[in-house]
Every structure is written in structure tokens, then in C-alpha cells.
Tab-separated table of C-alpha atoms and ligand atoms in Angstrom:
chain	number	residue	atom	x	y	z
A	690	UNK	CA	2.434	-5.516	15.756
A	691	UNK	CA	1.512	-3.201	18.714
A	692	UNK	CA	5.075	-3.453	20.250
A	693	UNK	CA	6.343	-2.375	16.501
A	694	UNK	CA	3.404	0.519	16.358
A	695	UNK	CA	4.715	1.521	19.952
A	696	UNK	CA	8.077	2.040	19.091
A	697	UNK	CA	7.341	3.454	15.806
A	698	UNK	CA	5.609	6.265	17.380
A	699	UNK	CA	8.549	7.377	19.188
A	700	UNK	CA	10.624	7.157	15.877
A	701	UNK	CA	12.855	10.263	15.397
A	702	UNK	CA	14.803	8.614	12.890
A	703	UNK	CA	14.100	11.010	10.043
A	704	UNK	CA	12.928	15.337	9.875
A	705	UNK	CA	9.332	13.872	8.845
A	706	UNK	CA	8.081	13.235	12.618
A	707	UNK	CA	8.879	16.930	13.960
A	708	UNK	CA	6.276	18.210	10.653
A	709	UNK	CA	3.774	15.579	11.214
A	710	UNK	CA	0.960	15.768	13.773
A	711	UNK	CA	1.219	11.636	14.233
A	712	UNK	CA	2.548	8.740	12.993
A	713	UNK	CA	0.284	7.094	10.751
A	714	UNK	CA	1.797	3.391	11.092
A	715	UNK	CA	-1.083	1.621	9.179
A	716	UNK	CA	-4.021	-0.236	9.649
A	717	UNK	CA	-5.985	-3.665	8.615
A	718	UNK	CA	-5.514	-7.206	9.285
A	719	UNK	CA	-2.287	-8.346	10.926
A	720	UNK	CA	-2.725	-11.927	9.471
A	721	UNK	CA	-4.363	-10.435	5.771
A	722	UNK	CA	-2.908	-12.533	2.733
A	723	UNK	CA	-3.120	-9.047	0.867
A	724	UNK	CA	-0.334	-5.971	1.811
A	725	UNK	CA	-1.078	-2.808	0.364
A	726	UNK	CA	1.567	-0.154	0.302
A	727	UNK	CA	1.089	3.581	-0.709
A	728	UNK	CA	3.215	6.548	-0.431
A	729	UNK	CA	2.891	8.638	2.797
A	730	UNK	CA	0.173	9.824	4.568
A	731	UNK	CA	-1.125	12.565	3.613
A	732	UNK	CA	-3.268	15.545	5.645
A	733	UNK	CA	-6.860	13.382	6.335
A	734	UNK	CA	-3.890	10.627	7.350
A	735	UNK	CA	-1.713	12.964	9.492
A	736	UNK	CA	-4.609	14.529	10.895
A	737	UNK	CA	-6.372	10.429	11.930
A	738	UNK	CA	-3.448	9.576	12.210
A	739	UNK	CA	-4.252	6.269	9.933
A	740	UNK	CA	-3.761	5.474	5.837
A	741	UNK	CA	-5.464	6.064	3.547
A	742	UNK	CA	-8.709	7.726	5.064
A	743	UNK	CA	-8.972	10.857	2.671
A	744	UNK	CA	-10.056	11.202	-0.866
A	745	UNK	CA	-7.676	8.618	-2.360
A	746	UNK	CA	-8.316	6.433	0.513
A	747	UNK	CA	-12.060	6.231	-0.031
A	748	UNK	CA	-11.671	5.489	-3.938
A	749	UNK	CA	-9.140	2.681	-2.528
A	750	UNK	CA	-12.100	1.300	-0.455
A	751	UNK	CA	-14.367	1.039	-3.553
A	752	UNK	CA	-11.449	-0.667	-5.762
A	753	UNK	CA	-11.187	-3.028	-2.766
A	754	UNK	CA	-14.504	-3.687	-2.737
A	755	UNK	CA	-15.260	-4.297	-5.954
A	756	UNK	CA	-12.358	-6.748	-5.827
A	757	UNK	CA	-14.759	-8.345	-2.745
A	758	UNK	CA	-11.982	-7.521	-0.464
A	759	UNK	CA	-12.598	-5.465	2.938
A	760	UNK	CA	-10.156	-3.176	4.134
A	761	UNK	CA	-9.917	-4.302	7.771
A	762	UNK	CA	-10.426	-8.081	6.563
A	763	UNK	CA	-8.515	-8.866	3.680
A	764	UNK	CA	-5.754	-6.592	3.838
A	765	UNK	CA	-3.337	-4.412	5.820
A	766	UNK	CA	-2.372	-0.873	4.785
A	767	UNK	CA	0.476	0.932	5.036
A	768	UNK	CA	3.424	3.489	3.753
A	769	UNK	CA	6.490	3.829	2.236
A	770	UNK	CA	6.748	6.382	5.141
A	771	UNK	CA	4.694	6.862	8.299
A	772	UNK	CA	4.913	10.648	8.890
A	773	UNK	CA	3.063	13.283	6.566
A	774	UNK	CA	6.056	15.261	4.032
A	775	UNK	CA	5.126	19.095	4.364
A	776	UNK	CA	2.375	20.008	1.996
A	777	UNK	CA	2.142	16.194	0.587
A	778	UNK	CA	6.182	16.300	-1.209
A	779	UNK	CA	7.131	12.778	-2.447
A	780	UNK	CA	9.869	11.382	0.566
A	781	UNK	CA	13.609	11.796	-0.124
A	782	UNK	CA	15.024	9.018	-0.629
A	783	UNK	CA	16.771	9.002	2.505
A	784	UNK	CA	13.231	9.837	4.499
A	785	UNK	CA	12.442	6.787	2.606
A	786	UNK	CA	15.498	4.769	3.167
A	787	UNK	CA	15.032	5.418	7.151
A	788	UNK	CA	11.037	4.500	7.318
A	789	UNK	CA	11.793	0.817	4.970
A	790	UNK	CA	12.848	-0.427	8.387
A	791	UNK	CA	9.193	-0.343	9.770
A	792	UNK	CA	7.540	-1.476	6.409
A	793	UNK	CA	10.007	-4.616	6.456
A	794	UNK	CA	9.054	-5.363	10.171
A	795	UNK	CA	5.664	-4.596	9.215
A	796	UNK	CA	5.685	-7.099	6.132
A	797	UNK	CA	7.630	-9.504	8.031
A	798	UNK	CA	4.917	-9.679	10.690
A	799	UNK	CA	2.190	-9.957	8.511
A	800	UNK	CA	3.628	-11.836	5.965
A	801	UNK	CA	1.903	-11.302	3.031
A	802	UNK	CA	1.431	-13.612	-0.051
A	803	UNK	CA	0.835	-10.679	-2.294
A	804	UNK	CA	1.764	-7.023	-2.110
A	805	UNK	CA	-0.394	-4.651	-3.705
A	806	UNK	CA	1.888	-1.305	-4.768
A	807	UNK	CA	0.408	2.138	-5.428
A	808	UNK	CA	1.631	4.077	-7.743
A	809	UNK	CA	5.826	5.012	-8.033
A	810	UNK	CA	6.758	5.913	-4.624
A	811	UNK	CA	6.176	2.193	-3.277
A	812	UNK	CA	7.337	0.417	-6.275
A	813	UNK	CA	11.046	2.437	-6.422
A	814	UNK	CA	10.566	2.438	-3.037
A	815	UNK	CA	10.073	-0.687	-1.975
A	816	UNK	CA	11.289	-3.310	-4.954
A	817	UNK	CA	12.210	-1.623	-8.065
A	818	UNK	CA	14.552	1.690	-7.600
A	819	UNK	CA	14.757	2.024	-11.604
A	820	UNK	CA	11.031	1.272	-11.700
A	821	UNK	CA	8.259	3.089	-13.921
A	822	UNK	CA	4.728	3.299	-13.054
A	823	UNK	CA	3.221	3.239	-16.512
A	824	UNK	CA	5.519	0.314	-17.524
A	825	UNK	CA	5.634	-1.730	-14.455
A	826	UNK	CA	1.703	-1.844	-13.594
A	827	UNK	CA	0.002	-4.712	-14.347
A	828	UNK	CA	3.038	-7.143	-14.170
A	829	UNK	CA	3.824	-9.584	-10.980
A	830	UNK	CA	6.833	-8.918	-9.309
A	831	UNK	CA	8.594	-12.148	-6.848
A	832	UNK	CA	9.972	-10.146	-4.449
A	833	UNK	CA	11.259	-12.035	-1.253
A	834	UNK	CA	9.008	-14.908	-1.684
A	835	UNK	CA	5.922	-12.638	-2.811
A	836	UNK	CA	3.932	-11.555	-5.460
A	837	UNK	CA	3.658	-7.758	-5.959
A	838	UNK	CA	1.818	-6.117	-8.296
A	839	UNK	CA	2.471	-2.341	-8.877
A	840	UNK	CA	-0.681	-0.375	-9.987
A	841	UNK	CA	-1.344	2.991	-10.192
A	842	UNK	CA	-1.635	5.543	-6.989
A	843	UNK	CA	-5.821	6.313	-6.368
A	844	UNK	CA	-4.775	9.811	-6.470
A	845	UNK	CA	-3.858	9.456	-9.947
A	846	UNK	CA	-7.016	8.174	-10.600
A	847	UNK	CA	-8.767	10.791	-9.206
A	848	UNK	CA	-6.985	13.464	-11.327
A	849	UNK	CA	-6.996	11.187	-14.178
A	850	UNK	CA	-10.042	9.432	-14.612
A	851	UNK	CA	-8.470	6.954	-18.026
A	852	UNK	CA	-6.394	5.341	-15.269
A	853	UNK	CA	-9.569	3.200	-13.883
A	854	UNK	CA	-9.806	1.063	-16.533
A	855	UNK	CA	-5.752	-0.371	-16.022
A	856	UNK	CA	-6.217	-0.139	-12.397
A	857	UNK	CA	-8.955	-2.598	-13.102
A	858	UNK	CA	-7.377	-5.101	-14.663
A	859	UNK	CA	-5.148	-5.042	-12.643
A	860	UNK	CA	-7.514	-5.339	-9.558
A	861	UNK	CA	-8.565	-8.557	-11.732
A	862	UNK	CA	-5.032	-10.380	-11.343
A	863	UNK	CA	-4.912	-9.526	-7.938
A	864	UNK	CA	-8.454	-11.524	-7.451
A	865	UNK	CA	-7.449	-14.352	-9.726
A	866	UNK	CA	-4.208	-14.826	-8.035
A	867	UNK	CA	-5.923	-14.509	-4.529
A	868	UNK	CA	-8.094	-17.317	-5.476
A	869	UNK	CA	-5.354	-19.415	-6.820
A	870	UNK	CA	-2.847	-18.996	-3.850
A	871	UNK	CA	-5.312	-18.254	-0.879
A	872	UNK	CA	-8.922	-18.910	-1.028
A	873	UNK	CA	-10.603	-20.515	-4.106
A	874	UNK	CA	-13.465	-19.382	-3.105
A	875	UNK	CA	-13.093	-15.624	-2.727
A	876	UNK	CA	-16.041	-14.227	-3.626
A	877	UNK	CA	-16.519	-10.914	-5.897
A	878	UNK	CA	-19.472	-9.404	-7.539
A	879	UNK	CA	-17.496	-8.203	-10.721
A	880	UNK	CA	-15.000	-10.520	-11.191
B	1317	URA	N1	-1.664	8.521	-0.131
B	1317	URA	C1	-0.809	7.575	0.287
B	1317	URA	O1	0.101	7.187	-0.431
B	1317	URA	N2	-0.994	7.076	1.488
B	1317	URA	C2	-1.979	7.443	2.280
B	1317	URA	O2	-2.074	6.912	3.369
B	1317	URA	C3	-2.871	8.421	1.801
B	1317	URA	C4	-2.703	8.955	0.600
């Protein structure tokens, strides 16, 4: 994974890096059962240069946790793409197009049983190009030999505060296949 972070950070495949302070290539466990994918980073990320560390990052920890799953234990984080968009844009599809070849080296490294999506960015982005959020969420998706479950983005939840309550359930699956296909014995407090 460092060799892949090293060359990622050189990565002038796509406008993004020349707007972005840093790559932010992602962050967690390299051998985690559980992949989370999000959008982009956005200006806590560009500015740490790691996911998920601002706002919706933080309410991602708590979802997490309730779910009994650390961050840096359970899981690895990353993007659809790696560089901030100017003033937090959704990717192009061919910014996108150009960054899938980290997230599949990524994914192949760590080698996930299940994928964890947020929101619509990483579900058309990564599995489902005709995909819909509000539809999609809550279902399991075998994709390559993995289970992916789409949920919504924590910064929809933060502007939308109804959206918990899905997220949850979802958050619920995710726990009761982790238990099935990983470790019966995963422990969580709520579920
Ligand atoms: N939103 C994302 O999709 N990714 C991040 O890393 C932070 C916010």
C-alpha cells in the first residue's frame, strides 16, 4: 500500500491535483474486512491531507462506532477521487474515470469482504452508473466477489437529519453480515 500511496502522490493523471493542496489517498486498516468509499475529499481532507476528517467525517466515526467498528481497526477509507474538486463540485466523470485506477489497486490490496458506499458519487461511481441513492440504499450489491452496500453520504445526514434512521438500518446489515462472514463475535453496544 505505501508503494501505491507513493506513486499516487505524484499522480497528474487528471486537472484535480494542480487545485488540491495534497492527495488524500485514504487511511485505515490495510487488511480491514470493511472498505468504505466516499466521494472526494473535501477542504478539512485537502487541507490533512486524509478522508474523511471534517464534519461528515466525524459523524462517520460515530456511525462506525455505534456499529462497534473503529476507524483505523475495522476498516479502510477512501475516495472515488483522491484530490479535493474546487469548492467541493461532484468529480466529472472522467476525473472519476482516471482516479478508479487507484481505488481498484486500493481494493485489490486490501481486499475487502464488504464495501460500505456513501452516498451517489461512489455507488455510480464505483458499481452502479444508472444507480440511485434513495433506491439503492439498504440493498447488497455482489460486486467482484463482494458485498456492497450503498447508504447515504454523512453529509446528507448532516443537512438532513430524517436520513439517520435509514442510515441505521442500514449500519445494522452491515453488522449482521460482518458477523456472519467475518467475526461471529463482533461486538456492538446497539446492535
Ligand atoms: N466527503 C467525502 O466523500 N470524502 C471525504 O473524505 C470527506 C468528505
Amino acid at each position: 500500500m505505501t508503494r501505491l500511496q507513493e506513486e499516487t502522490s505524484s499522480c497528474a493523471q487528471c486537472p484535480l491535483r494542480q487545485g488540491a493542496r495534497q492527495v488524500a489517498f485514504g487511511e485505515g486498516n490495510p487488511c480491514a474486512k470493511i472498505m468504505i468509499v466516499g466521494e472526494g475529499p473535501g477542504q478539512e481532507e485537502d487541507r490533512l491531507g486524509r478522508p474523511f476528517v471534517g464534519p461528515a467525517g466525524q459523524l462517520l466515526d460515530k456511525i462506525l462506532a455505534a456499529g462497534g467498528f473503529g476507524r483505523m481497526e475495522h476498516t479502510y477509507i477512501a475516495n472515488i477521487v483522491k484530490c479535493r474538486p474546487p469548492g467541493n463540485r461532484i468529480p466529472t466523470p472522467s476525473e472519476r474515470a482516471s482516479c478508479l485506477t487507484h481505488l481498484y489497486r486500493q481494493i485489490e490490496i486490501v481486499d475487502p469482504v464488504i464495501i460500505l458506499l456513501l452516498g451517489a458519487t461512489a455507488l455510480q461511481g464505483l458499481v452502479k452508473p444508472e444507480g440511485r441513492i434513495s433506491r439503492d440504499r439498504g440493498q447488497w450489491i455482489l460486486w467482484e466477489n463482494r458485498w456492497v452496500m450503498p447508504t447515504y453520504h454523512p453529509a446528507a445526514l448532516l443537512r438532513d437529519v430524517s436520513l439517520k434512521r435509514p442510515v441505521w438500518e442500514d449500519i445494522k446489515l452491515v453488522v449482521a453480515r460482518y458477523r456472519e462472514l467475518v467475526d461471529a463475535n463482533h461486538a456492538s453496544q446497539y446492535c
